[in-house]
Structure formats: structure tokens, C-alpha cells
């Protein structure tokens, strides 16, 4: 059974679109990178999974359960913007949430030590980064079977970011399914087993990183700048008077054959790295799809 | 049905304002009562116009309890009703305002449990506010000024006044569940204030239609003058009391149903 299962999920806020058609799943022991441009619908999907929003149509399940308090027993959730009761100390805030979950105090203290979180300070006096640390402790304190993080590392210093990813890997090794939404593509590349890319409320693809790298995305520089090259998988990215730049996805041989019909002064073909592939998908304009 | 940890946290977080406002209103009642010997002399030299006004709201007080009804408890009742309505609204709505919904409603506690737990915190606090602060301070003041006072109507008033506060608190609480998006809790004042104005209009007029408006305001079943003036005691509108108890219960039930499906936006 998949730990997280989202199928044809639709969420509308009145007439405005939150998510139009999201489909993906996350298996136990897997870290799924959930990426997409701002407004793509990532947070909406996450809030449906956390039981904070109701879906309009489709399926959203956590461990076979509908989102809600029963599913939340097994879910550790860290939202993008985390607020707590400002007048409480960090210890009081964390212990309150731990008691509601029936989690021993040692779990809170162990995580706080690892994240270098000062338990004596008042929540209202904390920086954004330190509030994020509270969020991480809250998500992990009960060693849940499902972890959902929405932009967890923004505001964290590099040492704590490293500690956070170490913690994620530990939870993964224990069998937790992890959904990690992030705009930091390098950390997604480093930590995730699979990527789900969402844009305009629709899932564009869900692939393993290895498959994504195997897809052979190329950038082709053509001099002079012919803008009329026509081949399946080849799309014009930019053009000036001397040079045209194309993005190409597919086997190299048809590309070479297509190039051979032109009288070229120069041609350069290079691999796109993952970040460039993501950015390629992030772009909304027609012709870049 | 009630989560002990949530109950303690909500009680702890909202108790401070109950204590502060309890002391403010309790202190106001105490001060009003201890001034009775001075005010009694003022009544004797009151101008004709003021006497007419006093007649409209029950006449010149004949003892300290009637004085308490006319001078202290009316303002306390309005202030207290506003306070409990805003407190009721805040108890359920504060997480949306403070943006703590993600932390609180992603816990393995059902919405129904949250609702019932917080409602029980509200009712407890209203009883503390009413019984501990308002009754205690005014009772202590009256005992200090005039020993041997008959407190029957005093306690009857405070019992009905507590019911009134429970009705307003429950309405404010249900509003937080029914509104789709969080609004400032101060807006909850628009529940008790207009209803109080209706009561005042009904008391200060000779028009029969306007006089009957008092039956659509819950203040009428806990009107201090009607209750603490023995001659008017039989006029307590029981059907208004029953009607508002039913209305509050219906709003709580509808609010409970709405809250179970409520969406929390960022």
C-alpha cells in the first residue's frame, strides 16, 4: 500500500483554481520531491493531505485513510509558514503538542539538541529559522510513518539544513514516506528518490531522478541562428542574429540527421543539468512545454 | 469528547483576560455598591426630569438591592455580554487569527473534540467570570454596607445573568465556527450591542409595539430591574428565555457541524 496516494485531485476555491488534476503517490521508505513554480498548487495539495482543506474531487489518502485526525496520528506535517503560541516558551509549546500526541518528553529534547534549539526562550522572541526548527521537531517528534514538509529549509543555516537532511534520511531508513516540497532544486536533487513536478495545478510528471537524467535533455547551439528547425522534441529556447538555442529531448541520432540538412557555421550540443530541466518545465510560455 | 491537554492549554491561555475583566467588572460593582449611602441622599434631592426617567426604568430604588439593579448591574450586564461574546468568538477563532491552525489542527484530535473541549472551556470561564468575580464582589460589597439584606432576588438575577452570558458566549463561539474566514474578534460586539439597544428602546418608550420589542432580546429575561424589584418579579419573560436557550443550542449544533468540515486557509 502506498503511504500517500493522490489521484486526479481537484481543489477549487470558489471559481479560482487551487489544484486541477494532481496525481502521484509516495511509497514507504521513499522521499518524493514535490516541485513546481509559485502558485502551481503544491501547498494546496499538502493542505488537503494534512486535513486542513477539503478536496473538490479526486482522491487524497494517507495510509489508505482520508485526511483528518485519524490519519494525522501517522503524519508529521511542517507547513511553509509556521506559527505557534507566542507567549509560551519553546519547551511549553513543544511539550503541549507532544502530550496531545502521547509522545515522551525525551523525543522532544533529543530533537531539540540535534537542531540546537533553545527550549527556554519564548516563541515570540524567536527568529524565522528557529521557528522552523520548532516545526521540524513537531513533525518528527512522534516518528511518523508519513512526513510532509512544505519549504522546510528556507531560513535555516547550512549546518541545520544538513542536520535536517540527516534526520530525513534516518526517518526514511525506518520506512517513513516523505513528501518534500521545495524550491531549492539542488537539495531536492540531493535528497529525493523521485520527483513530482506540478504546474498550473496539474502534475506534469513523476519520475525517478535516475530516469530524469536518462531522458537525455540537450541544449543545442546553432550558428547561424536558424529558427525554423523542425523535429519532434526540439523546441526553440532563444535566438539572436548569430545563434539560435534549442532544447531537445530524445535520441541524438534524429537530431544529428536534422542538423545535417542545414548549412551550419557551428553547432554545439550539451547536456542540461537537472536544475535546468526543472526550470525548463517551470516556464509557462507556449513553445517551452 | 473532551481532550484534557487541549482543555488545559485553552483555559490557561484565556484565563488571564477572564481574571482581568472579572476584576474590572467586579471592582466596578463593588465601588457602585459601597457608594450606596451617598447616592441614597442624592435620590432625595433629585430633579423632576430625572425622577421621570427613573420611573421609566423601575422608579427610585427603595433598598440596596434595587439600587444595585438600577446603578450597577445594567452596565455590568452590557459590558459582560460583550466580553463573553468576544471571548466565545476568540476561543474557537484565535488559531485562525494567530495562524496556528496548521500546528493545532494537524494533531490527531478530531474537530468535534476541539469544538466540544473549547466550548466547555468557555462555559467554565463564563461561570468563573460570573460567579467568582461578579457575584462575589457585589455580594461582599452589599454585606459590608447593609447587613441583613435579603439576597433572594440578587441570586435569582445572577443565575439568569449567568444564563444570559452563556447564551451570548455560545453565540459568539458558534459564529467563529460558521464564518468561513477569520474576522477580528471585536466584531463580535455587534451581537450583544444592538440587542441591548433594543432593550433600552423598549424600556424608554410608551409605544406598545416598541415596548414588545423586549421579547426579542435576551436581556429581557435577565433584566436586573425586573428581577430585583419585587413588584415586577412576575414579568420575567419565560418564553424569551426558552427561545434564546433554544437559539443558542441550535447555533452550537449548527456551528459544530460546520466546524467539522471547516477549511483553514493560509
Coordinates of C-alpha atoms in Angstrom, one line a residue:
Chain A
X1 CA 0.0 0.0 0.0
X2 CA 1.2 3.5 -0.9
X3 CA 1.8 5.8 2.1
X4 CA 0.5 8.8 0.2
X5 CA -1.9 8.4 -2.7
X6 CA -3.2 11.3 -4.7
X7 CA -5.2 10.7 -7.8
X8 CA -6.9 13.2 -10.1
X9 CA -7.1 15.6 -7.1
X10 CA -9.0 18.7 -7.7
X11 CA -9.4 21.6 -5.4
X12 CA -11.2 24.9 -6.3
X13 CA -11.7 27.9 -4.1
X14 CA -15.0 29.0 -5.4
X15 CA -14.1 29.7 -9.1
X16 CA -10.3 30.0 -8.6
X17 CA -8.1 27.0 -9.1
X18 CA -6.1 25.5 -6.3
X19 CA -5.3 22.2 -8.0
X20 CA -6.8 20.9 -11.2
X21 CA -5.5 17.4 -11.6
X22 CA -2.8 16.2 -9.3
X23 CA -1.7 12.5 -9.4
X24 CA 1.2 10.9 -7.6
X25 CA 2.0 8.5 -4.8
X26 CA 4.7 8.1 -2.3
X27 CA 5.9 4.7 -1.1
X28 CA 7.1 3.8 2.4
X29 CA 10.8 4.5 2.6
X30 CA 10.8 6.9 -0.2
X31 CA 11.5 10.7 -0.4
X32 CA 9.4 12.4 -3.1
X33 CA 10.4 15.9 -4.2
X34 CA 7.4 18.0 -4.8
X35 CA 8.3 20.8 -7.0
X36 CA 6.7 23.5 -9.2
X37 CA 6.6 27.2 -9.7
X38 CA 4.8 29.5 -7.3
X39 CA 1.0 29.1 -7.5
X40 CA 1.3 25.7 -9.1
X41 CA -0.8 24.1 -6.3
X42 CA 1.8 22.4 -4.2
X43 CA 0.7 23.9 -0.9
X44 CA -3.0 23.2 -1.7
X45 CA -2.2 19.5 -2.2
X46 CA -0.2 19.5 1.0
X47 CA -3.0 21.2 3.0
X48 CA -5.6 18.7 1.6
X49 CA -3.3 15.9 2.8
X50 CA -3.0 17.5 6.2
X51 CA -6.7 17.7 6.5
X52 CA -6.9 21.5 6.5
X53 CA -8.7 21.8 3.2
X54 CA -11.4 19.7 1.7
X55 CA -10.9 18.3 -1.8
X56 CA -13.3 19.2 -4.6
X57 CA -12.9 15.9 -6.4
X58 CA -10.5 13.0 -6.8
X59 CA -8.6 11.0 -4.2
X60 CA -6.2 12.0 -1.5
X61 CA -5.3 9.3 1.0
X62 CA -2.7 8.8 3.7
X63 CA -2.0 5.2 4.5
X64 CA -5.4 4.4 3.0
X65 CA -7.2 6.8 5.2
X66 CA -8.9 10.1 4.3
X67 CA -7.0 13.1 5.6
X68 CA -8.1 14.0 9.1
X69 CA -7.4 13.4 12.7
X70 CA -7.2 9.6 12.3
X71 CA -4.6 9.9 9.5
X72 CA -2.8 12.7 11.5
X73 CA -1.8 10.1 14.1
X74 CA 0.7 8.8 11.5
X75 CA 1.6 12.1 9.8
X76 CA 4.3 14.6 10.7
X77 CA 3.5 17.9 9.0
X78 CA 5.5 21.0 8.7
X79 CA 3.9 23.9 6.8
X80 CA 5.7 26.6 5.0
X81 CA 4.7 29.3 7.4
X82 CA 4.8 28.0 11.0
X83 CA 3.2 29.9 13.9
X84 CA 3.0 28.9 17.5
X85 CA 1.7 30.4 20.7
X86 CA 4.0 33.3 21.1
X87 CA 3.7 33.7 24.9
X88 CA 4.8 30.2 25.6
X89 CA 8.4 29.0 26.0
X90 CA 9.6 26.7 23.3
X91 CA 9.6 23.9 25.9
X92 CA 6.0 24.5 26.9
X93 CA 4.9 24.7 23.3
X94 CA 6.6 21.5 22.3
X95 CA 5.6 19.6 25.4
X96 CA 2.0 20.6 24.9
X97 CA 2.0 19.2 21.3
X98 CA 3.9 16.2 22.5
X99 CA 1.4 15.4 25.3
X100 CA -1.5 15.7 22.9
X101 CA 0.2 13.1 20.7
X102 CA 1.3 11.0 23.7
X103 CA 5.0 11.4 22.8
X104 CA 7.6 11.1 25.6
X105 CA 9.5 14.3 26.6
X106 CA 12.8 12.7 25.7
X107 CA 11.9 12.7 22.0
X108 CA 11.4 16.5 22.1
X109 CA 14.7 17.0 24.0
X110 CA 16.7 14.8 21.7
X111 CA 15.5 16.5 18.5
X112 CA 15.9 20.0 20.1
X113 CA 19.5 19.1 21.0
X114 CA 20.2 17.9 17.4
X115 CA 18.8 21.1 15.9
X116 CA 20.4 23.3 18.5
X117 CA 17.0 24.7 19.6
X118 CA 16.9 26.7 22.9
X119 CA 13.9 25.4 24.8
X120 CA 13.9 28.2 27.4
X121 CA 13.2 31.1 25.0
X122 CA 9.8 32.4 24.3
X123 CA 8.3 31.5 20.9
X124 CA 7.6 35.2 20.1
X125 CA 11.3 36.1 20.5
X126 CA 12.5 33.5 18.0
X127 CA 13.8 34.2 14.5
X128 CA 12.2 32.6 11.5
X129 CA 14.9 30.0 11.4
X130 CA 14.3 29.0 15.0
X131 CA 10.6 28.7 14.4
X132 CA 11.3 26.4 11.5
X133 CA 13.3 24.3 14.0
X134 CA 10.2 24.0 16.2
X135 CA 8.3 22.9 13.1
X136 CA 10.8 20.2 12.4
X137 CA 10.7 18.9 16.0
X138 CA 6.8 18.9 15.8
X139 CA 6.9 17.0 12.6
X140 CA 9.4 14.4 13.7
X141 CA 8.7 14.0 17.5
X142 CA 6.4 11.0 17.0
X143 CA 8.4 9.2 14.4
X144 CA 5.5 9.2 12.0
X145 CA 5.1 6.9 9.1
X146 CA 4.4 9.8 6.8
X147 CA 6.2 13.1 6.7
X148 CA 5.0 16.2 4.8
X149 CA 7.3 19.2 4.5
X150 CA 6.4 22.4 2.8
X151 CA 9.5 24.5 2.2
X152 CA 11.3 23.3 5.3
X153 CA 14.8 24.7 4.8
X154 CA 14.2 28.3 4.0
X155 CA 15.6 30.4 6.8
X156 CA 17.8 27.5 8.2
X157 CA 21.5 27.9 8.3
X158 CA 23.6 25.4 6.3
X159 CA 24.5 23.3 9.4
X160 CA 20.9 22.9 10.5
X161 CA 19.9 22.2 6.9
X162 CA 22.5 19.3 6.9
X163 CA 21.1 18.1 10.2
X164 CA 17.6 18.2 8.8
X165 CA 18.5 16.1 5.8
X166 CA 20.3 13.6 8.1
X167 CA 17.1 13.3 10.1
X168 CA 15.1 12.8 6.9
X169 CA 17.4 10.0 5.8
X170 CA 17.1 8.4 9.3
X171 CA 13.3 8.5 9.1
X172 CA 13.5 7.2 5.5
X173 CA 15.6 4.3 6.6
X174 CA 13.0 3.5 9.3
X175 CA 10.4 3.3 6.5
X176 CA 8.8 6.7 6.6
X177 CA 7.3 8.1 3.4
X178 CA 8.4 11.7 2.9
X179 CA 6.9 14.3 0.7
X180 CA 9.2 17.3 0.4
X181 CA 8.1 20.5 -1.3
X182 CA 11.0 22.8 -2.1
X183 CA 12.2 25.5 -4.4
X184 CA 15.8 24.6 -3.7
X185 CA 16.3 22.3 -6.6
X186 CA 19.8 21.3 -5.5
X187 CA 18.5 19.9 -2.2
X188 CA 15.7 18.1 -4.0
X189 CA 18.3 16.5 -6.3
X190 CA 20.4 15.5 -3.3
X191 CA 17.7 14.1 -1.1
X192 CA 14.9 12.8 -3.2
X193 CA 14.3 9.4 -4.8
X194 CA 11.6 10.7 -7.1
X195 CA 10.3 14.0 -8.3
X196 CA 6.8 15.1 -8.9
X197 CA 6.5 18.3 -10.9
X198 CA 3.3 20.2 -10.8
X199 CA 2.4 23.3 -12.8
X200 CA -0.9 25.2 -13.2
X201 CA -2.5 22.7 -10.8
X202 CA -1.6 19.7 -12.9
X203 CA 1.0 17.0 -12.4
X204 CA 3.4 17.2 -15.4
X205 CA 5.4 14.1 -14.5
X206 CA 6.5 11.9 -11.6
X207 CA 9.9 10.3 -12.3
X208 CA 12.9 8.9 -10.5
X209 CA 15.9 11.1 -10.6
X210 CA 17.8 8.4 -12.5
X211 CA 15.1 8.3 -15.2
X212 CA 15.0 12.0 -15.4
X213 CA 18.8 12.1 -16.0
X214 CA 18.5 9.3 -18.5
X215 CA 16.0 11.3 -20.5
X216 CA 18.9 13.0 -22.4
X217 CA 17.8 16.6 -22.3
X218 CA 20.2 18.6 -24.5
X219 CA 20.8 22.2 -25.3
X220 CA 21.7 22.8 -29.0
X221 CA 23.5 26.0 -30.1
X222 CA 23.2 26.5 -33.8
X223 CA 25.2 29.2 -35.8
X224 CA 23.8 31.0 -37.8
X225 CA 20.6 31.3 -36.0
X226 CA 18.1 29.2 -37.9
X227 CA 14.8 29.5 -36.2
X228 CA 12.8 27.1 -38.4
X229 CA 14.3 23.7 -37.4
X230 CA 11.5 21.2 -37.1
X231 CA 11.9 18.0 -35.2
X232 CA 9.9 16.2 -32.6
X233 CA 11.3 17.0 -29.1
X234 CA 13.1 20.1 -30.4
X235 CA 12.0 23.5 -29.2
X236 CA 13.5 26.9 -29.8
X237 CA 14.6 28.4 -26.5
X238 CA 16.2 31.7 -27.7
X239 CA 17.5 33.3 -30.8
X240 CA 19.7 36.3 -31.8
X241 CA 21.1 37.3 -35.2
X242 CA 24.0 34.9 -35.0
X243 CA 22.8 32.0 -33.0
X244 CA 19.7 30.0 -32.1
X245 CA 19.4 27.9 -28.9
X246 CA 17.2 24.9 -28.9
X247 CA 16.2 22.5 -26.1
X248 CA 16.0 18.9 -27.2
X249 CA 14.6 15.8 -25.5
X250 CA 15.1 12.4 -27.2
X251 CA 17.6 10.3 -29.1
X252 CA 20.6 12.0 -30.5
X253 CA 20.6 10.4 -34.0
X254 CA 17.4 12.1 -35.4
X255 CA 18.8 15.4 -34.1
X256 CA 22.1 14.9 -35.9
X257 CA 20.2 13.9 -39.0
X258 CA 18.0 17.0 -38.8
X259 CA 21.1 19.2 -38.3
X260 CA 22.7 17.8 -41.4
X261 CA 20.1 19.4 -43.7
X262 CA 21.3 22.8 -42.7
X263 CA 24.5 24.6 -43.8
X264 CA 25.9 25.5 -40.4
X265 CA 28.9 27.5 -39.4
X266 CA 29.0 25.9 -36.0
X267 CA 27.0 23.6 -33.7
X268 CA 27.4 22.8 -30.1
X269 CA 25.4 20.2 -28.1
X270 CA 25.5 19.9 -24.4
X271 CA 23.6 18.1 -21.6
X272 CA 21.1 20.1 -19.5
X273 CA 21.6 19.6 -15.7
X274 CA 18.6 18.8 -13.5
X275 CA 18.1 22.3 -12.4
X276 CA 17.9 23.5 -16.0
X277 CA 15.4 20.7 -16.8
X278 CA 13.3 21.8 -13.9
X279 CA 13.4 25.4 -15.0
X280 CA 12.6 24.3 -18.5
X281 CA 9.4 22.8 -17.1
X282 CA 8.7 25.8 -14.8
X283 CA 8.4 28.1 -17.8
X284 CA 4.8 28.7 -18.7
X285 CA 5.2 30.2 -22.1
X286 CA 3.8 28.4 -25.2
X287 CA 6.6 26.6 -27.0
X288 CA 8.6 25.8 -24.0
X289 CA 6.5 22.8 -22.9
Chain B
X1 CA -15.1 14.0 23.7
X2 CA -13.0 16.4 25.8
X3 CA -9.3 16.4 25.4
X4 CA -7.7 17.2 28.7
X5 CA -4.5 18.7 27.3
X6 CA -6.3 20.9 24.9
X7 CA -8.7 22.0 27.7
X8 CA -5.8 22.9 30.0
X9 CA -4.0 24.9 27.3
X10 CA -7.1 26.8 26.1
X11 CA -8.1 27.5 29.7
X12 CA -4.6 28.7 30.6
X13 CA -4.3 30.9 27.6
X14 CA -7.7 32.6 28.0
X15 CA -7.9 32.7 31.8
X16 CA -5.8 35.9 32.1
X17 CA -8.4 38.0 30.3
X18 CA -11.2 36.5 32.4
X19 CA -9.3 37.5 35.5
X20 CA -8.5 41.0 34.3
X21 CA -12.1 41.7 33.1
X22 CA -13.5 39.9 36.1
X23 CA -11.6 42.3 38.4
X24 CA -12.6 45.3 36.3
X25 CA -16.3 44.5 36.4
X26 CA -16.2 43.1 39.9
X27 CA -14.4 46.2 41.1
X28 CA -16.9 48.4 39.3
X29 CA -19.8 46.6 41.1
X30 CA -18.0 46.8 44.4
X31 CA -17.4 50.5 44.0
X32 CA -21.0 51.1 43.0
X33 CA -22.4 49.2 46.0
X34 CA -20.2 50.9 48.6
X35 CA -21.3 54.3 47.2
X36 CA -24.9 53.5 48.1
X37 CA -25.1 55.5 51.4
X38 CA -24.1 58.6 49.4
X39 CA -26.3 58.0 46.4
X40 CA -29.3 57.4 48.7
X41 CA -29.1 61.0 49.9
X42 CA -28.8 62.2 46.3
X43 CA -32.1 60.5 45.3
X44 CA -33.9 62.6 47.9
X45 CA -32.9 65.8 46.1
X46 CA -33.3 64.6 42.5
X47 CA -34.8 67.0 39.9
X48 CA -38.2 66.3 38.4
X49 CA -36.9 65.2 35.0
X50 CA -34.6 62.7 36.5
X51 CA -37.4 61.3 38.6
X52 CA -39.4 60.8 35.4
X53 CA -36.5 58.9 33.8
X54 CA -36.1 56.8 36.9
X55 CA -39.8 55.9 36.8
X56 CA -39.3 54.5 33.3
X57 CA -36.7 52.1 34.5
X58 CA -38.3 51.0 37.6
X59 CA -38.5 54.0 39.9
X60 CA -36.3 55.2 42.8
X61 CA -34.6 52.3 44.5
X62 CA -36.0 51.5 47.9
X63 CA -33.1 49.4 49.1
X64 CA -29.6 48.5 48.3
X65 CA -30.6 45.5 46.1
X66 CA -32.9 47.8 44.0
X67 CA -30.1 50.3 43.8
X68 CA -27.7 47.6 42.7
X69 CA -30.2 46.7 40.0
X70 CA -30.5 50.2 38.7
X71 CA -27.0 51.6 39.0
X72 CA -24.5 48.7 38.9
X73 CA -25.8 45.6 37.2
X74 CA -27.2 47.2 34.0
X75 CA -23.8 48.5 32.8
X76 CA -22.1 45.3 34.1
X77 CA -24.6 43.2 32.1
X78 CA -23.9 45.0 28.8
X79 CA -20.1 45.0 29.4
X80 CA -20.2 41.4 30.5
X81 CA -22.3 40.3 27.5
X82 CA -19.8 42.0 25.1
X83 CA -16.9 40.4 26.9
X84 CA -18.3 36.9 26.9
X85 CA -19.3 37.1 23.2
X86 CA -15.8 38.2 22.2
X87 CA -14.3 35.6 24.4
X88 CA -16.5 32.9 22.9
X89 CA -15.5 34.0 19.4
X90 CA -11.8 34.1 20.3
X91 CA -11.8 30.7 21.9
X92 CA -12.6 29.0 18.7
X93 CA -11.3 31.6 16.3
X94 CA -7.9 32.5 17.8
X95 CA -5.9 29.9 15.9
X96 CA -7.0 31.3 12.6
X97 CA -6.1 34.8 13.7
X98 CA -2.7 33.7 15.2
X99 CA -2.1 31.5 12.2
X100 CA -1.6 28.5 14.4
X101 CA -4.2 26.3 12.7
X102 CA -1.5 24.2 11.0
X103 CA 0.1 23.3 14.2
X104 CA -3.2 22.7 16.1
X105 CA -5.5 21.1 13.5
X106 CA -2.8 18.7 12.2
X107 CA -2.8 17.0 15.6
X108 CA -4.7 13.7 16.0
X109 CA -7.6 15.4 17.7
X110 CA -10.9 15.5 15.9
X111 CA -12.6 18.8 15.1
X112 CA -15.5 17.6 17.1
X113 CA -13.3 17.2 20.2
X114 CA -11.7 20.6 19.6
X115 CA -15.1 22.2 19.4
X116 CA -16.6 20.5 22.5
X117 CA -13.4 21.0 24.5
X118 CA -13.2 24.7 23.8
X119 CA -16.9 25.1 24.4
X120 CA -16.5 23.6 27.8
X121 CA -13.6 25.9 28.5
X122 CA -15.8 28.8 27.5
X123 CA -18.7 27.8 29.8
X124 CA -16.3 27.2 32.7
X125 CA -14.8 30.7 32.2
X126 CA -18.2 32.3 32.0
X127 CA -19.2 30.7 35.2
X128 CA -16.0 31.8 36.9
X129 CA -16.4 35.3 35.5
X130 CA -20.0 35.5 36.7
X131 CA -20.0 33.5 39.9
X132 CA -16.5 34.2 41.3
X133 CA -16.0 37.8 40.2
X134 CA -19.3 39.5 39.7
X135 CA -21.3 37.7 42.4
X136 CA -18.5 37.6 44.9
X137 CA -17.5 41.3 44.6
X138 CA -21.1 42.7 44.7
X139 CA -22.2 40.3 47.4
X140 CA -19.2 41.3 49.6
X141 CA -19.9 44.9 49.0
X142 CA -23.6 44.7 49.9
X143 CA -22.9 42.6 53.0
X144 CA -20.3 45.2 54.1
X145 CA -22.8 48.1 53.6
X146 CA -26.1 46.7 54.8
X147 CA -26.1 43.5 56.9
X148 CA -29.3 41.5 57.0
X149 CA -30.2 42.2 53.3
X150 CA -32.4 39.6 51.6
X151 CA -30.4 38.2 48.7
X152 CA -33.1 36.1 47.1
X153 CA -33.7 38.4 44.1
X154 CA -30.0 39.1 43.9
X155 CA -29.1 35.5 43.4
X156 CA -32.0 34.9 41.0
X157 CA -30.7 37.8 38.9
X158 CA -27.2 36.5 38.9
X159 CA -28.4 33.0 38.0
X160 CA -30.3 34.4 35.0
X161 CA -27.5 36.7 34.2
X162 CA -25.1 33.8 34.0
X163 CA -27.5 32.0 31.7
X164 CA -27.6 35.2 29.6
X165 CA -23.8 35.2 29.4
X166 CA -23.8 31.5 28.5
X167 CA -26.2 32.3 25.6
X168 CA -24.1 35.2 24.3
X169 CA -20.8 33.3 24.8
X170 CA -22.3 30.3 22.8
X171 CA -23.5 32.6 20.0
X172 CA -20.0 34.2 19.7
X173 CA -18.4 30.8 19.8
X174 CA -20.7 29.4 17.1
X175 CA -20.0 32.5 14.9
X176 CA -16.3 31.6 14.8
X177 CA -17.3 28.1 13.6
X178 CA -19.7 29.5 11.0
X179 CA -17.6 32.2 9.5
X180 CA -15.5 31.0 6.5
X181 CA -12.6 33.3 7.2
X182 CA -11.4 34.7 10.5
X183 CA -12.6 38.2 11.3
X184 CA -11.4 40.4 14.2
X185 CA -12.9 39.2 17.4
X186 CA -14.0 42.8 18.2
X187 CA -16.7 42.5 15.6
X188 CA -18.5 40.0 17.9
X189 CA -19.6 43.1 19.7
X190 CA -22.3 43.5 17.0
X191 CA -24.2 40.7 18.6
X192 CA -24.8 42.0 22.2
X193 CA -24.8 45.7 21.5
X194 CA -27.8 46.0 19.1
X195 CA -29.8 43.7 21.3
X196 CA -29.1 45.9 24.3
X197 CA -30.2 49.0 22.3
X198 CA -33.5 47.2 21.5
X199 CA -34.0 46.6 25.3
X200 CA -33.3 50.3 26.1
X201 CA -35.7 51.5 23.4
X202 CA -38.4 49.1 24.7
X203 CA -37.9 50.5 28.2
X204 CA -37.8 54.2 27.4
X205 CA -41.0 54.3 25.3
X206 CA -44.7 54.3 25.8
X207 CA -45.4 52.8 22.3
X208 CA -46.8 49.4 22.7
X209 CA -45.1 47.9 19.6
X210 CA -41.7 49.2 20.7
X211 CA -42.3 48.0 24.3
X212 CA -42.9 44.5 23.0
X213 CA -39.5 44.5 21.2
X214 CA -38.0 43.5 24.6
X215 CA -39.2 40.0 23.9
X216 CA -36.8 39.6 21.0
X217 CA -33.8 40.5 23.1
X218 CA -32.3 38.0 25.7
X219 CA -31.6 40.9 28.1
X220 CA -35.2 40.9 29.0
X221 CA -35.2 37.6 30.8
X222 CA -32.2 38.7 32.9
X223 CA -33.3 42.4 33.2
X224 CA -31.9 43.4 36.7
X225 CA -34.7 45.8 37.4
X226 CA -37.5 43.4 36.5
X227 CA -35.9 40.7 38.7
X228 CA -34.7 42.7 41.6
X229 CA -37.7 44.9 42.0
X230 CA -40.1 42.5 43.8
X231 CA -43.2 44.3 42.4
X232 CA -42.1 43.5 38.9
X233 CA -40.8 40.0 39.5
X234 CA -43.6 38.2 37.8
X235 CA -42.8 39.9 34.5
X236 CA -39.8 37.8 33.6
X237 CA -40.5 36.6 30.0
X238 CA -40.0 32.9 30.3
X239 CA -40.7 32.3 26.6
X240 CA -37.9 34.7 25.7
X241 CA -35.6 32.7 28.0
X242 CA -36.6 29.4 26.4
X243 CA -36.4 30.8 22.9
X244 CA -32.9 32.1 23.4
X245 CA -31.7 28.9 25.1
X246 CA -33.1 27.0 22.0
X247 CA -31.5 29.5 19.6
X248 CA -28.1 29.2 21.4
X249 CA -28.3 25.4 21.4
X250 CA -29.3 25.4 17.7
X251 CA -26.4 27.7 16.8
X252 CA -24.0 25.5 18.8
X253 CA -25.3 22.4 16.9
X254 CA -25.0 24.1 13.5
X255 CA -21.6 25.5 14.4
X256 CA -20.4 22.1 15.5
X257 CA -21.5 20.6 12.2
X258 CA -19.9 23.4 10.2
X259 CA -16.6 23.3 12.2
X260 CA -16.1 19.6 11.5
X261 CA -15.9 20.5 7.8
X262 CA -14.3 23.9 8.1
X263 CA -11.4 24.7 5.9
X264 CA -8.4 26.6 7.2
X265 CA -6.8 28.9 4.6
X266 CA -3.4 30.4 4.9

